[in-house]
Coordinates of C-alpha atoms and ligand atoms in Angstrom, one line a residue:
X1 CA -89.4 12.9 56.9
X2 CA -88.7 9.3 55.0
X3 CA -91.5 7.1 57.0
X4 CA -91.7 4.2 55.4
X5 CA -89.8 4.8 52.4
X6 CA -87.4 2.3 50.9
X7 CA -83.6 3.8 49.9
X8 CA -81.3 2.3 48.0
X9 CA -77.6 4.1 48.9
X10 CA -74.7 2.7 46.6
X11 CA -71.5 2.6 47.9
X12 CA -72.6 2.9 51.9
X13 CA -70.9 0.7 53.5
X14 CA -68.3 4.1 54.4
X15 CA -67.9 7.4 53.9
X16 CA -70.6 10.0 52.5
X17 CA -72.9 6.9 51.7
X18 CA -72.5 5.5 54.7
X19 CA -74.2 8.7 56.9
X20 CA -76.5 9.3 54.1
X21 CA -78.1 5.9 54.8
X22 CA -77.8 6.6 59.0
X23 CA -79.4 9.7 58.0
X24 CA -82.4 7.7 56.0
X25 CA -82.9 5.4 58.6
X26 CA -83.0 8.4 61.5
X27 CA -86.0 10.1 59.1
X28 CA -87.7 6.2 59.1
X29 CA -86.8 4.8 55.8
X30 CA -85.8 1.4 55.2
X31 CA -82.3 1.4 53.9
X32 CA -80.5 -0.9 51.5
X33 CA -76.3 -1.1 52.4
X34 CA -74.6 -1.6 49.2
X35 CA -71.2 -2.5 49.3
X36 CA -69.2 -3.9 46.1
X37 CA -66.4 -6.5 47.2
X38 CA -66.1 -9.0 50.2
X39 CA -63.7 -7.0 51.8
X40 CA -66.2 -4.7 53.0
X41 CA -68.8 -7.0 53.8
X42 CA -67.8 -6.6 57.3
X43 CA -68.3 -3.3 57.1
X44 CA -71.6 -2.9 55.7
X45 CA -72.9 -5.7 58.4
X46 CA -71.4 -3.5 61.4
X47 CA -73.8 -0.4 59.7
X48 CA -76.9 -2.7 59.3
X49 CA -76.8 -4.2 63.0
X50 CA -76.2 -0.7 64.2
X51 CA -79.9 0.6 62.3
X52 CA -81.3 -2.6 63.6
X53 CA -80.2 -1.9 67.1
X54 CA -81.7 1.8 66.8
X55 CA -84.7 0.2 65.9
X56 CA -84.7 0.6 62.2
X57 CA -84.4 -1.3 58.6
X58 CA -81.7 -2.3 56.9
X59 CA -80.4 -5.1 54.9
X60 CA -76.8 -5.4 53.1
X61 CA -76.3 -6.1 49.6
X62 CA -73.1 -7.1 47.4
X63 CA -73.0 -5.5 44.1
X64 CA -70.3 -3.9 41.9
X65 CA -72.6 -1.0 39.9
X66 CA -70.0 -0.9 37.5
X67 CA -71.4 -4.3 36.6
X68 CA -74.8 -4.2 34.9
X69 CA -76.1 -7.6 35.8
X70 CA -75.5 -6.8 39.5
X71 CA -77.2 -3.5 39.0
X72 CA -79.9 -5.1 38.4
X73 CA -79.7 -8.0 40.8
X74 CA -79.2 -5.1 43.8
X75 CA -82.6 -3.7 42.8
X76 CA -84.3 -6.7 42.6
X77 CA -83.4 -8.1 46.0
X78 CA -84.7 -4.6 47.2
X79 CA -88.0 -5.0 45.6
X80 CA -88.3 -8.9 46.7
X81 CA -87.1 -7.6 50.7
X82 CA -88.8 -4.4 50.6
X83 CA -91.5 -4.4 48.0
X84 CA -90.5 -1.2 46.4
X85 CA -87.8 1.5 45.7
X86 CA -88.6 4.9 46.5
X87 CA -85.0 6.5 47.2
X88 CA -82.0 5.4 45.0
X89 CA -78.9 7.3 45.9
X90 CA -76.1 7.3 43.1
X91 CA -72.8 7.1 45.7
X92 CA -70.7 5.3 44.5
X93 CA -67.5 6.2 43.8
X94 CA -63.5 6.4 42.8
X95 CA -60.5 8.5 42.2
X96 CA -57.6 7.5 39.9
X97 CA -56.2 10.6 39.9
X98 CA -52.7 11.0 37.2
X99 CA -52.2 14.1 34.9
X100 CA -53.3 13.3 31.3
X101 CA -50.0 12.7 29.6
X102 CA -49.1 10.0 32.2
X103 CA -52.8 8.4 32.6
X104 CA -53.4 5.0 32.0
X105 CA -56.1 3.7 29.5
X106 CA -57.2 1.3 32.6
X107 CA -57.2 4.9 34.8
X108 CA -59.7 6.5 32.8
X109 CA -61.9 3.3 32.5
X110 CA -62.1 2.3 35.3
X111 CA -63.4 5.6 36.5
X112 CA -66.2 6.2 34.0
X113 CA -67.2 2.4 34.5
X114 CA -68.0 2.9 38.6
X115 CA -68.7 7.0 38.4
X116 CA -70.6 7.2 35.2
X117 CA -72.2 4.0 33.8
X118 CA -72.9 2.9 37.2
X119 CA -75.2 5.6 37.8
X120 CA -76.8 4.4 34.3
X121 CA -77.1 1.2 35.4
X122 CA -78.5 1.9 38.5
X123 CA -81.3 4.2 37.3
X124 CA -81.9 2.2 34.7
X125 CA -82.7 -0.7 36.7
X126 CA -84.2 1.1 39.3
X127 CA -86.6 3.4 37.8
X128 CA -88.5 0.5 36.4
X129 CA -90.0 0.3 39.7
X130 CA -89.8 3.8 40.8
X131 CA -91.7 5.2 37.7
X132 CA -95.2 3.3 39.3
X133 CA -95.8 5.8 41.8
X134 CA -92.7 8.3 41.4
X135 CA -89.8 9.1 44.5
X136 CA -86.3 10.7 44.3
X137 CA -82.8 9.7 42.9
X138 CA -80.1 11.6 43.9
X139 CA -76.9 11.3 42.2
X140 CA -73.0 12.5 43.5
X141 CA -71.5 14.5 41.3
X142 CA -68.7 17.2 42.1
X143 CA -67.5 20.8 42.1
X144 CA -65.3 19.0 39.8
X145 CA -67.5 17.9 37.2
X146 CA -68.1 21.6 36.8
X147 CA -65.1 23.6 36.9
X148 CA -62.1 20.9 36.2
X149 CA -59.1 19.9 38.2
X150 CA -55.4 19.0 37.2
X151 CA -55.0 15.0 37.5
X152 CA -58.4 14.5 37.4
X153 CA -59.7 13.9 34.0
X154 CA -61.1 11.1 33.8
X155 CA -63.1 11.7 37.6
X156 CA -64.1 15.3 36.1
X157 CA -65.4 13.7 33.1
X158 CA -67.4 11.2 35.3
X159 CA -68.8 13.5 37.1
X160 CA -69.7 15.8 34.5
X161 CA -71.5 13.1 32.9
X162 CA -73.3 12.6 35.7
X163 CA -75.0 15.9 35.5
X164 CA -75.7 16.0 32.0
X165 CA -77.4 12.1 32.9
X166 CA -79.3 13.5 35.6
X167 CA -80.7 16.5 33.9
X168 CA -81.7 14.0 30.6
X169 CA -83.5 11.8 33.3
X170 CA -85.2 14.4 35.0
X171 CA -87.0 15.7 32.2
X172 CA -87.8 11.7 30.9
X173 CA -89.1 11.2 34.0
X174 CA -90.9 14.0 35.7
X175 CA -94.0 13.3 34.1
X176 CA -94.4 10.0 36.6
X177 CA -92.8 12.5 39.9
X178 CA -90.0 11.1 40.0
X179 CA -87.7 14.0 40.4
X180 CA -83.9 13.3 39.9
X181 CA -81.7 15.5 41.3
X182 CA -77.3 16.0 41.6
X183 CA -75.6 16.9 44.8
X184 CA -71.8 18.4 43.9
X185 CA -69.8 18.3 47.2
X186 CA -66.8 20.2 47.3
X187 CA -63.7 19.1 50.1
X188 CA -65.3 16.7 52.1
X189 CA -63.3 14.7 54.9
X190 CA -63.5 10.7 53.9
X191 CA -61.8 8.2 52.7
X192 CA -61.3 9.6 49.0
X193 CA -59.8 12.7 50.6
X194 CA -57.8 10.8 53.4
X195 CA -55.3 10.0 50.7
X196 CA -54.5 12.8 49.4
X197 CA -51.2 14.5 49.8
X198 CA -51.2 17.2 53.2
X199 CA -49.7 19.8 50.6
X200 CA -53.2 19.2 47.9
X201 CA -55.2 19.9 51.2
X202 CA -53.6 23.0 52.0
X203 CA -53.7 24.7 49.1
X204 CA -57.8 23.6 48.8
X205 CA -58.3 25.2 51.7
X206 CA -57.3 28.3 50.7
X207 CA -59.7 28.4 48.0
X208 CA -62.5 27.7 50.6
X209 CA -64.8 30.7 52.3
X210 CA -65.8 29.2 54.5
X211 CA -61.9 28.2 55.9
X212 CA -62.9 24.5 56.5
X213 CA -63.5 21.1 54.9
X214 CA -67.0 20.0 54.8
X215 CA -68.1 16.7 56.4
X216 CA -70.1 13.5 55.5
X217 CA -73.1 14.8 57.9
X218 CA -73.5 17.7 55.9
X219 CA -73.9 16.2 52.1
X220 CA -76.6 13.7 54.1
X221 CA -78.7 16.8 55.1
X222 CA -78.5 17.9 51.5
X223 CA -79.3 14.4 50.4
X224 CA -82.4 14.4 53.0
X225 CA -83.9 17.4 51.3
X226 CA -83.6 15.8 47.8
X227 CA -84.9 12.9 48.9
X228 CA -88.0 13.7 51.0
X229 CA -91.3 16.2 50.2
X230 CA -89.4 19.6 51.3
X231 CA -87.8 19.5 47.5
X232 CA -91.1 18.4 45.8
X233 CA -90.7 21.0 43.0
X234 CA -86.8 20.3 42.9
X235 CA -86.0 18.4 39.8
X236 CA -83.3 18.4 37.1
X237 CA -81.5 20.7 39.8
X238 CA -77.4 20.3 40.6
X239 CA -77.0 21.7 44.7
X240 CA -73.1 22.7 45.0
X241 CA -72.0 21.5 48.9
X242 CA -68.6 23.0 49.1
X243 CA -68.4 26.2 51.8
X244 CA -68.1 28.5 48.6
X245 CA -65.4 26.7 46.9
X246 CA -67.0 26.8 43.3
X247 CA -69.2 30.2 43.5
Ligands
NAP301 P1 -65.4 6.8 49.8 O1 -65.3 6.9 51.3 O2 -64.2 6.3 49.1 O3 -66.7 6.0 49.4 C1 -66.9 5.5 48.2 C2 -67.8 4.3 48.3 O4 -68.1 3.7 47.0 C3 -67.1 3.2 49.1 O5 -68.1 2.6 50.0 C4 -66.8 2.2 48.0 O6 -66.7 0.8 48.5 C5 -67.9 2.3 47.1 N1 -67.6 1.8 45.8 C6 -66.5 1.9 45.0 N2 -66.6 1.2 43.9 C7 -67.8 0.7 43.9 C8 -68.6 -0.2 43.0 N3 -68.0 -0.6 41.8 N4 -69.8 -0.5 43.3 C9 -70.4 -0.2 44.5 N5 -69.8 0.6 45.4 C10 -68.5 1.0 45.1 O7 -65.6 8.2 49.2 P2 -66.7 9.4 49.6 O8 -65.9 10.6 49.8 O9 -67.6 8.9 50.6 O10 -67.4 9.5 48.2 C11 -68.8 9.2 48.0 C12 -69.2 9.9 46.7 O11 -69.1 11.3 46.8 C13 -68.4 9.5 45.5 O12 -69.2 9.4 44.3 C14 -67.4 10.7 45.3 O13 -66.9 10.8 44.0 C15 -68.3 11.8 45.7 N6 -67.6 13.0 46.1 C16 -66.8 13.0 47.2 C17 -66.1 14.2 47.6 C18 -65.2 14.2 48.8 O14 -64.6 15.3 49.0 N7 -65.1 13.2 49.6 C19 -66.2 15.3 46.8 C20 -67.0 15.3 45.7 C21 -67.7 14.1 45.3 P3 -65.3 0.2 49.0 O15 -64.9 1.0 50.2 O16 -65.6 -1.2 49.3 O17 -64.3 0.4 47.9

């Protein structure tokens, strides 16, 4: 479904990001790792040779998207290894969860640096290229973003942001096809959700239809349809993945 396109997956060297680009890579796109400290370098290299071995592409590239310098840089060494960027997939992401009246000013930052301005700085360096012959950005929002959570203000903020972003750059955009689209997962097992306290996960579940926590495979099939032709009339669109949790 992705021969021969070129993906850009922030934050993929775990997690959601990481299937998202094994996904990619399974449907024949070329996949860029991005990871944004040394201390998961070794991570994102085990991913790469593991897409090489299958008998893909992939290459693994350092970059803090909070930063926007190494936004930039991260596109560019796709475009010089690749030659183009069809796919960029906004994935990056952090919690610092704390109830208003107790949250830090470096909390709430640091949040909308990576969450919100990230995704800015990573479309706006990317769709300098993408706008030549259009492709798909998909960016992670939340069930969050849309209904609230306690402790979470500065993440639901983020990620509402990141839906009013998207829908601004889907209409500036859709005139060159490039359609830009938001996925908002709901519960879904990682390394975000690892941490939280058993008693948090218990009484999520409750609130969830379909009785289960969702996994990293199936935001990646969401994230497949965004990005390939089977959503070529889906733009400016948010796609709740959360068993029925926000309905
Ligand atoms: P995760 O396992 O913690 O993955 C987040 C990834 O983002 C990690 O690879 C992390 O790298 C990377 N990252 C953090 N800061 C970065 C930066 N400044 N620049 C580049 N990469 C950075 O969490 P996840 O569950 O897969 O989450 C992926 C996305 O889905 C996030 O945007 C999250 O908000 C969203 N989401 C998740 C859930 C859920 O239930 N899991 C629900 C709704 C939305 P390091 O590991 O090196 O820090």
């Amino acid at each position: 479904m992705l021969k021969d396109k070129v993906a850009v997956i922030t934050g993929s060297s775990n997690g959601i990001g990481k299937e998202v680009a094994r996904t990619f890579s399974h449907n024949g796109a070329k996949v860029v790792i991005n990871y944004p400290f040394e201390r998961s370098k070794g991570e994102a290299e085990k991913i790469v040779a593991e897409i090489i071995e299958a008998g893909g592409e992939a290459i693994a590239v350092m970059a803090d998207v909070s930063d926007f310098e190494q936004a930039k840089q991260l596109m560019k060494v796709t475009v010089d290894t690749f030659g183009t960027i069809d796919i960029l997939v906004n994935n990056a992401g952090i919690t610092r969860d704390m109830l208003l009246l107790r949250m830090t000013e470096e909390e709430f930052d640091s949040v909308i640096n990576i969450n919100l301005k990230g995704v800015f700085n990573c479309m706006k360096h990317a769709t300098r290229f993408m706008m030549k012959k259009g492709g798909s950005i998909i960016n992670m929002s939340s069930v969050v973003g849309l209904h609230g959570n306690i402790g979470q203000c500065n993440y639901s903020a983020s990620k509402a942001g990141v839906i009013g972003m998207t829908k601004s750059a889907a209409r500036e955009f859709a005139s060159k096809n490039l359609r830009i689209n938001a996925i908002a997962p709901g519960f879904i097992v990682s390394n975000m959700t690892d941490k939280l306290p058993e008693t948090i996960k218990e009484n999520t579940l409750k609130g969830i239809p379909l009785n289960r926590f969702g996994n990293v495979q199936e935001i990646a099939n969401v994230a497949l349809f965004l990005a390939s032709d089977l959503s070529s009339y889906v733009t400016g669109e948010v796609i709740k993945v959360d068993g029925g949790m926000a309905m």
